[in-house]
Coordinates of C-alpha atoms in Angstrom, one line a residue:
Chain L
M29 CA 0.0 0.0 0.0
L30 CA 2.7 2.4 1.0
A31 CA 4.8 1.2 -1.9
T32 CA 2.0 2.0 -4.4
M33 CA 1.5 5.4 -2.9
L34 CA 5.2 6.1 -3.1
I35 CA 5.3 5.1 -6.7
Y36 CA 2.6 7.6 -7.5
I37 CA 4.5 10.3 -5.5
F38 CA 7.8 9.7 -7.2
G39 CA 6.1 9.4 -10.6
A40 CA 4.3 12.8 -10.1
L41 CA 7.6 14.3 -8.9
A42 CA 9.4 13.0 -11.9
I43 CA 6.8 14.5 -14.3
F44 CA 6.6 17.8 -12.4
S45 CA 10.4 18.3 -12.3
G46 CA 10.7 17.2 -15.9
L47 CA 8.3 19.9 -16.9
M48 CA 10.1 22.4 -14.7
M49 CA 13.3 21.4 -16.3
I50 CA 12.2 22.4 -19.8
L51 CA 10.1 25.4 -18.6
Y52 CA 12.8 27.2 -16.6
R53 CA 14.8 29.7 -18.6
N54 CA 17.8 29.7 -16.3
P55 CA 20.0 26.7 -17.3
I56 CA 21.3 26.1 -13.7
H57 CA 17.7 25.7 -12.5
S58 CA 17.0 23.3 -15.4
A59 CA 20.0 21.3 -14.5
L60 CA 18.9 21.0 -10.8
W61 CA 15.4 20.0 -11.8
F62 CA 17.0 17.4 -14.1
G63 CA 18.8 16.1 -11.0
L64 CA 15.4 15.8 -9.3
V65 CA 14.0 13.9 -12.3
L66 CA 16.8 11.4 -12.0
F67 CA 16.4 11.2 -8.3
S68 CA 12.7 10.4 -8.5
L69 CA 13.4 7.8 -11.2
A70 CA 15.8 6.2 -8.7
G71 CA 13.0 6.1 -6.2
I72 CA 10.8 4.3 -8.7
Y73 CA 13.5 1.8 -9.4
A74 CA 14.0 1.1 -5.7
L75 CA 10.2 0.5 -5.3
M76 CA 10.4 -2.0 -8.2
Q77 CA 13.0 -4.0 -6.3
A78 CA 15.9 -2.8 -8.4
H79 CA 17.8 -1.5 -5.5
F80 CA 21.2 -1.8 -7.1
L81 CA 20.1 0.1 -10.2
A82 CA 18.5 2.8 -8.0
L83 CA 21.7 3.3 -6.1
I84 CA 23.8 3.4 -9.2
Q85 CA 21.3 5.9 -10.7
I86 CA 21.9 8.2 -7.7
L87 CA 25.7 7.6 -7.7
V88 CA 26.3 8.2 -11.3
Y89 CA 23.5 10.5 -12.5
V90 CA 22.6 12.7 -9.5
G91 CA 26.0 12.7 -7.8
A92 CA 28.2 13.0 -10.9
I93 CA 26.4 13.8 -14.2
T94 CA 24.2 16.6 -12.7
V95 CA 27.2 18.1 -10.9
L96 CA 29.2 18.1 -14.1
I97 CA 26.4 19.7 -16.0
V98 CA 26.1 22.4 -13.3
Y99 CA 29.9 22.8 -13.4
V100 CA 30.0 23.3 -17.2
I101 CA 27.0 25.8 -17.2
A102 CA 28.6 27.8 -14.3
L103 CA 31.9 28.0 -16.2
L104 CA 30.4 28.9 -19.6
N105 CA 29.3 32.4 -18.5
F106 CA 26.8 33.0 -21.3
D107 CA 24.2 35.7 -21.8
Q108 CA 20.8 34.5 -21.0
R109 CA 19.2 36.4 -23.9
D110 CA 21.1 34.1 -26.3
L111 CA 19.1 31.2 -25.1
V112 CA 15.8 32.5 -26.4
G113 CA 15.9 30.9 -29.9
K114 CA 13.7 31.3 -32.9
V115 CA 11.3 28.7 -34.2
T116 CA 13.1 26.6 -36.9
I117 CA 12.2 23.6 -39.1
L118 CA 14.6 21.5 -37.0
K119 CA 12.6 22.3 -33.8
G120 CA 9.4 21.4 -35.5
I121 CA 10.8 18.0 -36.5
A122 CA 12.0 17.5 -32.9
V123 CA 8.5 18.1 -31.6
I124 CA 7.0 15.6 -34.0
V125 CA 9.6 13.0 -33.2
A126 CA 9.1 13.5 -29.5
A127 CA 5.3 13.1 -29.9
I128 CA 5.7 9.9 -31.8
L129 CA 8.1 8.5 -29.2
F130 CA 5.7 9.5 -26.4
I131 CA 2.8 7.7 -28.1
E132 CA 5.0 4.6 -28.7
L133 CA 6.0 4.5 -25.1
L134 CA 2.4 4.9 -24.0
F135 CA 1.4 1.9 -25.9
Y136 CA 4.4 -0.2 -24.8
V137 CA 4.1 0.7 -21.1
G138 CA 0.3 0.3 -21.3
G139 CA 0.7 -3.2 -22.6
L140 CA 3.1 -4.1 -19.8
Y141 CA 0.7 -2.7 -17.2
V142 CA -2.2 -4.8 -18.5
K143 CA -0.1 -8.0 -18.4
G144 CA 1.0 -7.1 -14.8
I145 CA 4.5 -8.5 -15.0
A146 CA 5.9 -9.1 -11.5
P147 CA 9.7 -9.3 -11.1
P148 CA 11.2 -12.6 -10.0
P149 CA 12.4 -12.6 -6.3
E150 CA 16.1 -12.6 -7.3
F151 CA 15.5 -9.5 -9.5
G152 CA 17.8 -6.6 -9.2
K153 CA 20.4 -8.2 -6.9
A154 CA 23.9 -6.9 -7.5
A155 CA 25.3 -10.4 -8.0
N156 CA 22.7 -11.2 -10.7
I157 CA 23.4 -7.9 -12.6
G158 CA 27.1 -8.6 -12.5
L159 CA 26.6 -12.1 -13.7
A160 CA 24.3 -11.0 -16.6
T161 CA 26.7 -8.3 -17.6
L162 CA 29.7 -10.6 -17.8
T163 CA 27.9 -13.6 -19.5
R164 CA 24.7 -12.9 -21.5
Y165 CA 25.3 -9.2 -22.2
L166 CA 29.1 -9.3 -22.4
F167 CA 29.2 -8.1 -26.0
P168 CA 27.0 -5.0 -25.5
F169 CA 28.9 -4.3 -22.3
E170 CA 32.3 -4.3 -24.2
V171 CA 30.8 -2.2 -27.1
I172 CA 29.7 0.4 -24.6
S173 CA 33.1 0.5 -23.0
I174 CA 34.7 1.1 -26.4
L175 CA 32.1 3.9 -27.0
L176 CA 33.1 5.5 -23.7
L177 CA 36.8 5.1 -24.6
V178 CA 36.2 6.9 -27.9
A179 CA 34.5 9.8 -26.0
V180 CA 37.5 10.0 -23.6
V181 CA 40.0 10.0 -26.4
G182 CA 38.0 12.6 -28.3
G183 CA 37.8 14.8 -25.2
V184 CA 41.6 14.6 -24.7
Y185 CA 42.2 15.4 -28.4
I186 CA 40.0 18.5 -28.2
A187 CA 41.7 19.6 -25.0
K188 CA 45.2 19.2 -26.4
K189 CA 44.5 21.0 -29.7
D190 CA 45.2 24.5 -28.5
Chain H
M92 CA 9.4 -3.4 13.9
F93 CA 8.6 0.2 12.9
L94 CA 9.3 1.4 16.5
I95 CA 12.7 -0.3 16.5
V96 CA 13.7 1.5 13.3
I97 CA 12.6 4.8 14.8
I98 CA 14.6 4.2 18.0
K99 CA 17.7 3.3 15.9
I100 CA 17.4 6.4 13.8
L101 CA 17.0 8.6 16.8
F102 CA 20.0 6.9 18.5
V103 CA 22.3 7.3 15.4
V104 CA 21.3 10.9 14.7
G105 CA 21.7 11.8 18.3
V106 CA 25.2 10.2 18.5
L107 CA 26.3 11.9 15.3
L108 CA 25.1 15.3 16.3
T109 CA 26.7 14.9 19.7
F110 CA 29.9 13.9 18.1
A111 CA 29.7 16.9 15.7
A112 CA 29.2 19.3 18.6
L113 CA 32.0 17.7 20.6
L114 CA 34.3 17.9 17.6
T115 CA 34.1 21.7 17.6
W116 CA 35.8 21.5 21.0
V117 CA 38.2 18.7 20.0
E118 CA 39.2 20.7 16.9
R119 CA 40.3 23.6 19.1
K120 CA 41.9 21.5 21.9
Q121 CA 43.8 19.2 19.5
S122 CA 45.1 22.1 17.4
A123 CA 46.2 23.7 20.7
V124 CA 48.0 20.5 21.8
T125 CA 49.6 20.1 18.3
Q126 CA 50.8 23.8 18.3
D127 CA 51.8 23.8 22.0
R128 CA 49.1 26.3 23.1
V129 CA 46.5 26.1 25.9
G130 CA 43.4 26.3 23.6
A131 CA 39.9 27.4 24.3
N132 CA 39.4 27.8 28.0
R133 CA 37.6 31.2 28.5
V134 CA 34.0 30.3 28.9
Q135 CA 32.9 29.6 32.5
I136 CA 29.7 28.8 34.3
L137 CA 30.0 29.8 38.0
G138 CA 33.7 29.6 37.8
I139 CA 33.7 26.1 36.4
R140 CA 35.6 25.9 33.1
A141 CA 35.5 22.2 32.3
L142 CA 38.5 22.3 30.0
G143 CA 36.6 24.7 27.8
L144 CA 33.7 22.4 27.0
F145 CA 31.2 25.2 27.5
H146 CA 32.6 26.8 24.3
I147 CA 30.3 24.4 22.5
I148 CA 27.3 26.2 24.1
T149 CA 28.6 29.6 23.3
D150 CA 29.4 28.6 19.8
A151 CA 25.8 27.5 19.2
L152 CA 24.4 30.6 20.8
K153 CA 26.6 32.8 18.7
M154 CA 25.5 31.0 15.5
F155 CA 21.8 31.4 16.3
I156 CA 21.8 35.0 17.4
K157 CA 24.1 36.4 14.8
E158 CA 22.6 38.3 11.9
D159 CA 21.8 36.0 9.1
Y160 CA 22.9 38.3 6.3
V161 CA 21.9 37.3 2.8
P162 CA 23.5 39.5 0.1
E163 CA 21.1 41.2 -2.3
K164 CA 22.1 39.6 -5.6
V165 CA 22.2 35.9 -4.4
N166 CA 19.7 33.4 -5.7
K167 CA 17.6 33.2 -2.5
F168 CA 16.2 29.7 -2.9
L169 CA 19.4 28.0 -4.0
H170 CA 21.4 29.9 -1.4
F171 CA 19.0 28.6 1.2
I172 CA 19.0 24.9 0.2
A173 CA 22.7 24.5 -0.6
P174 CA 23.9 23.9 3.0
L175 CA 21.2 21.1 3.4
F176 CA 22.9 18.8 0.9
P177 CA 26.2 18.0 2.7
F178 CA 24.4 17.9 6.1
F179 CA 21.7 15.5 5.3
S180 CA 23.8 13.3 3.0
A181 CA 26.3 12.9 5.8
L182 CA 23.6 11.9 8.2
A183 CA 21.9 9.5 5.7
V184 CA 25.2 7.7 4.9
F185 CA 25.4 6.3 8.4
A186 CA 22.2 4.3 7.9
V187 CA 24.1 1.3 6.6
I188 CA 27.0 1.3 9.2
P189 CA 26.5 -1.5 11.7
F190 CA 27.5 -0.4 15.2
G191 CA 27.2 -3.7 16.9
S192 CA 26.5 -7.4 16.2
P193 CA 22.8 -8.3 15.6
I194 CA 21.1 -8.8 18.9
K195 CA 18.3 -11.2 19.8
I196 CA 15.3 -9.7 21.7
G197 CA 12.5 -12.1 22.5
G198 CA 13.2 -14.4 19.6
R199 CA 13.6 -11.6 17.1
I200 CA 17.0 -10.7 15.6
V201 CA 17.6 -6.9 15.5
E202 CA 20.3 -5.6 13.3
L203 CA 22.3 -2.8 14.9
S204 CA 22.3 -0.7 11.8
I205 CA 19.4 1.3 10.6
A206 CA 19.1 -0.6 7.3
R207 CA 20.9 -3.8 6.1
L208 CA 21.0 -3.5 2.3
D209 CA 22.1 -6.0 -0.3
S210 CA 24.2 -3.3 -1.9
G211 CA 25.1 -1.3 1.2
L212 CA 28.5 -0.2 0.0
I213 CA 26.9 1.3 -3.2
Y214 CA 24.4 3.1 -1.0
L215 CA 27.3 4.6 1.0
F216 CA 28.9 6.0 -2.1
A217 CA 25.6 7.1 -3.7
L218 CA 24.5 9.1 -0.7
S219 CA 27.9 10.6 -0.1
S220 CA 28.1 11.7 -3.7
L221 CA 25.1 13.9 -3.1
A222 CA 27.1 16.1 -0.7
V223 CA 29.0 17.7 -3.6
L224 CA 25.8 19.4 -4.8
G225 CA 26.0 21.6 -1.7
P226 CA 29.3 23.5 -2.5
V227 CA 28.5 23.7 -6.2
I228 CA 25.0 25.2 -5.7
A229 CA 26.3 27.5 -2.9
G230 CA 29.2 28.7 -5.1
W231 CA 26.9 29.4 -8.0
A232 CA 24.0 30.9 -6.1
S233 CA 26.2 33.3 -4.1
H234 CA 26.8 35.4 -7.2
E235 CA 30.3 36.1 -6.2
K236 CA 33.6 35.1 -7.9
Y237 CA 35.4 33.7 -4.9
A238 CA 32.4 31.6 -4.0
L239 CA 32.1 30.4 -7.6
L240 CA 35.8 29.5 -7.7
G241 CA 35.4 27.5 -4.5
G242 CA 32.3 25.7 -5.8
M243 CA 34.1 24.8 -9.0
R244 CA 37.1 23.5 -7.1
A245 CA 34.9 21.5 -4.8
A246 CA 33.1 19.9 -7.8
A247 CA 36.3 19.0 -9.6
Q248 CA 38.0 17.7 -6.5
M249 CA 35.1 15.6 -5.2
I250 CA 34.2 14.0 -8.5
S251 CA 37.9 13.2 -9.2
Y252 CA 38.3 11.6 -5.8
E253 CA 35.0 9.7 -6.0
I254 CA 36.5 7.8 -8.9
A255 CA 39.7 7.2 -6.9
L256 CA 37.6 6.1 -3.9
G257 CA 35.5 3.7 -6.0
V258 CA 38.5 2.0 -7.6
S259 CA 40.4 1.7 -4.3
I260 CA 37.5 -0.1 -2.6
I261 CA 37.0 -2.8 -5.3
G262 CA 39.8 -4.9 -3.8
V263 CA 37.9 -5.0 -0.5
I264 CA 34.7 -6.1 -2.2
M265 CA 36.6 -8.8 -4.0
V266 CA 38.1 -10.2 -0.8
Y267 CA 34.9 -10.3 1.2
N268 CA 32.9 -11.1 -1.9
T269 CA 29.9 -9.0 -1.0
L270 CA 28.5 -5.5 -1.1
D271 CA 26.6 -5.9 2.1
I272 CA 28.4 -3.8 4.8
S273 CA 27.0 -5.9 7.7
L274 CA 28.3 -9.1 6.0
I275 CA 31.7 -7.4 5.4
V276 CA 32.0 -6.7 9.1
E277 CA 30.9 -10.3 10.0
K278 CA 33.5 -11.7 7.7
Q279 CA 36.2 -9.6 9.3
G280 CA 35.8 -11.7 12.5
E281 CA 37.5 -14.7 10.8
L282 CA 41.1 -15.4 11.4
L283 CA 43.9 -15.4 8.8
F284 CA 46.6 -18.1 9.4
G285 CA 44.8 -18.9 12.7
F286 CA 46.0 -15.7 14.5
L287 CA 45.6 -12.6 12.4
P288 CA 42.1 -11.0 12.4
K289 CA 40.8 -10.8 8.8
W290 CA 40.5 -7.0 9.0
G291 CA 40.5 -4.9 5.9
I292 CA 43.8 -3.3 6.8
F293 CA 45.5 -6.7 7.0
V294 CA 44.1 -8.3 3.9
Q295 CA 44.0 -5.1 1.8
P296 CA 46.8 -2.8 3.0
L297 CA 47.2 -1.1 -0.4
A298 CA 43.5 -0.4 -0.6
F299 CA 43.7 1.2 2.8
L300 CA 46.6 3.5 1.8
L301 CA 44.7 4.6 -1.3
F302 CA 41.3 4.8 0.4
L303 CA 42.4 7.0 3.3
P304 CA 43.6 10.1 1.3
A305 CA 40.7 9.7 -1.1
I306 CA 38.1 9.8 1.7
I307 CA 39.8 12.7 3.4
A308 CA 39.7 14.6 0.1
E309 CA 36.0 13.8 -0.1
N310 CA 35.6 15.5 3.3
K311 CA 37.3 18.6 2.0
R312 CA 39.5 19.1 5.0
I313 CA 43.2 20.1 5.2
P314 CA 45.3 18.9 3.4
F315 CA 42.6 18.8 0.8
D316 CA 40.7 22.0 1.7
L317 CA 41.3 23.8 -1.6
P318 CA 37.6 24.6 -2.1
E319 CA 37.8 27.0 0.9
G320 CA 41.5 27.9 0.6
E321 CA 41.5 31.1 2.8
S322 CA 44.8 32.4 1.5
E323 CA 43.5 32.4 -2.1
I324 CA 39.8 32.7 -2.3
V325 CA 38.6 34.2 1.0
A326 CA 36.5 31.3 2.2
G327 CA 35.6 29.6 -1.0
Y328 CA 32.0 28.4 -1.5
F329 CA 30.7 29.7 1.8
T330 CA 32.1 33.2 1.6
E331 CA 28.6 34.7 1.4
Y332 CA 27.1 32.6 4.3
S333 CA 26.7 33.8 7.8
A334 CA 25.1 32.7 11.1
M335 CA 23.4 29.3 11.2
R336 CA 23.5 28.8 7.4
W337 CA 27.2 28.9 7.6
G338 CA 26.8 26.8 10.7
M339 CA 25.2 24.1 8.6
F340 CA 28.3 23.8 6.4
F341 CA 30.4 23.8 9.5
L342 CA 28.4 21.1 11.3
A343 CA 28.2 19.0 8.1
E344 CA 32.0 19.0 7.9
F345 CA 32.2 17.6 11.5
V346 CA 29.4 15.1 10.9
E347 CA 31.4 14.0 7.8
V348 CA 34.5 13.5 9.9
A349 CA 32.5 11.2 12.2
V350 CA 31.0 9.4 9.3
V351 CA 34.4 9.0 7.5
A352 CA 35.9 7.6 10.7
A353 CA 33.0 5.1 11.0
V354 CA 33.4 4.0 7.4
L355 CA 37.2 3.5 7.9
T356 CA 36.4 1.5 11.1
T357 CA 33.8 -0.6 9.3
L358 CA 35.7 -1.4 6.2
F359 CA 39.3 -1.6 7.4
F360 CA 39.4 -2.0 11.2
G361 CA 36.8 -4.8 11.6
G362 CA 33.8 -2.7 12.7
W363 CA 32.4 -4.1 15.9
Q364 CA 34.7 -7.2 15.8
F365 CA 36.9 -7.5 18.9
P366 CA 39.9 -9.7 18.1
Y367 CA 39.4 -13.4 19.0
L368 CA 35.9 -12.7 20.4
F369 CA 33.4 -15.0 18.9
D370 CA 29.7 -15.6 19.6
D371 CA 30.4 -18.0 22.5
G372 CA 33.4 -16.1 24.1
F373 CA 37.1 -15.6 23.7
H374 CA 39.1 -18.1 21.6
F375 CA 42.6 -17.3 22.9
F376 CA 44.6 -20.3 24.0
G377 CA 41.4 -22.2 24.8
V378 CA 37.8 -21.0 24.9
W379 CA 36.8 -18.5 27.6
H380 CA 33.0 -18.5 27.7
L381 CA 31.3 -15.2 28.3
P382 CA 27.6 -14.4 28.8
Y383 CA 25.8 -13.3 25.7
W384 CA 24.9 -9.8 26.9
L385 CA 28.5 -9.1 27.8
I386 CA 29.6 -10.0 24.3
V387 CA 27.0 -7.6 22.8
I388 CA 28.2 -4.8 25.0
I389 CA 31.9 -5.5 24.4
R390 CA 31.2 -5.4 20.6
I391 CA 29.3 -2.1 20.7
L392 CA 32.0 -0.5 22.9
T393 CA 34.7 -1.9 20.5
F394 CA 33.0 -0.1 17.6
F395 CA 32.9 3.1 19.6
A396 CA 36.5 2.8 20.7
K397 CA 37.7 2.3 17.1
W398 CA 35.4 5.0 15.9
I399 CA 36.8 7.6 18.4
F400 CA 40.4 6.5 17.5
G401 CA 39.6 7.1 13.8
I402 CA 38.2 10.5 14.6
W403 CA 41.3 11.4 16.6
F404 CA 43.5 10.2 13.7
L405 CA 41.6 12.3 11.1
Q406 CA 41.9 15.3 13.4
Q407 CA 45.6 14.7 13.8
V408 CA 46.0 14.5 10.0
R409 CA 44.1 17.8 9.7
W410 CA 46.5 19.6 12.1
T411 CA 49.7 18.0 10.8
F412 CA 49.8 18.5 7.0
P413 CA 49.9 21.7 5.0
R414 CA 47.5 22.3 2.1
F415 CA 48.2 20.8 -1.3
R416 CA 48.6 22.9 -4.4
Y417 CA 45.9 22.4 -6.9
D418 CA 48.0 20.6 -9.5
Q419 CA 49.4 18.3 -6.8
L420 CA 45.8 17.5 -5.7
M421 CA 44.8 16.5 -9.2
K422 CA 48.0 14.5 -9.8
L423 CA 47.5 12.6 -6.6
G424 CA 44.0 11.7 -7.5
W425 CA 44.4 10.8 -11.2
K426 CA 48.0 9.7 -11.5
I427 CA 48.7 8.0 -8.3
I428 CA 45.6 6.7 -6.5
L429 CA 43.7 5.7 -9.7
P430 CA 46.5 3.6 -11.3
W431 CA 47.5 2.0 -8.0
G432 CA 43.9 1.2 -7.4
L433 CA 43.8 -0.6 -10.7
I434 CA 47.0 -2.4 -9.9
N435 CA 45.5 -3.4 -6.5
I436 CA 42.4 -4.9 -8.3
A437 CA 44.7 -7.0 -10.5
L438 CA 46.9 -8.1 -7.6
T439 CA 43.9 -9.0 -5.5
A440 CA 42.4 -11.0 -8.4
I441 CA 45.6 -13.0 -8.9
V442 CA 45.9 -13.8 -5.2
I443 CA 42.3 -14.9 -4.9
M444 CA 42.8 -17.1 -8.0
L445 CA 45.9 -18.7 -6.5
I446 CA 44.2 -19.3 -3.2
N447 CA 41.1 -20.8 -4.7
G448 CA 43.3 -22.9 -7.1

């Protein structure tokens, strides 16, 4: 009962802070609202028995990524008036794509809800995630590590150029 | 069940805040001893000075009745919430630290930690990583260059050292083969070669040497206090804070000292384990049976003794070393602790492979 209530609270918080994130003009505020979105997602993961995932979400996204975003925005020192953009064709396309994605997700998640899939009891334990990463999902795991390596090398290259 | 959790939370928060208050006095007295001075001794009640302990009360009074000055151009809301992040994250981290062995009350086993989590170690890192938001938001919201510089320094330092911290602890996870902190402490009660307690510092000495500087750096105290380097940037991220809001940062730092000492105790000094004391009594040249309640009390006192030693040690570090230069700080984190942490992982893996055959 409490868990169901908390899921609704975290869900509402995620949607609210997501809206605030795109509605605020000040990028630092947006970044902090983004942090709250990620935090409430972590709450939802925790209520769905994925404790490890929830904690990693807080550790990586709230504790590191949000801080880095705030760090970069604070260092950029831009003029706020530059952020008020004009309506372009690209933005129109973005809105259409976002709408399609939203409808797709609605159908997909709606389907799951009707089926009422309950997680197995061993779901979300750190040991199982580690095992799955190193056996069944080894290839995607390695590919992602190469992707991250490429990003790091690219970052070093850009930093070294001047 | 609910009541037990509430009692445990009140106990832990009470102990942590008491320690934080006492630490303001310890800080002064220990610095005085280190520097061959007398230290705080002026406050007296009816002629009783109590070694300057009443300075705690006057400190609190001063912080509450001082003018809480908020500069005009600061972002009011963010300026207000920033000190809450380090304070509450430090308090929350303690939830997974076991301060005694599980006790049996009327057929029910009560864990002496607020929560026993399957991934307790990750919880510890996750919650402590939230603390960095405080200095960053404070630095930005203060609308002042020194504060911003301090906030930026704090962000860069804490994120760098979080990586060093995470890498250095993996060896410990491999040795005890679990992320559950309570289980890590239980496994530290075993004996190595029949005489050496299997404490973290004995089975993972390199991890301890890497973990210690990294966690002091997370705490942002000397020699890692660049975010508030007085000689360069006034007071860093809390330059524009006064009265109790500044007091929150100040208290958070001391709560963090207590929590860091508890984490070191738990992961590297055996937590509540007293050497050679098992569930049925001492195993030291024969078995010396002890009553159950005595063992429980000895274990809780052991934890507190180790914890207080850890706090004393951290304070001594703070008053012994000079501040790092910024490039030295980054070099230590990225070029020394991180590679040695990776080496430690490889070495630990090889040793475990050899032992298991």
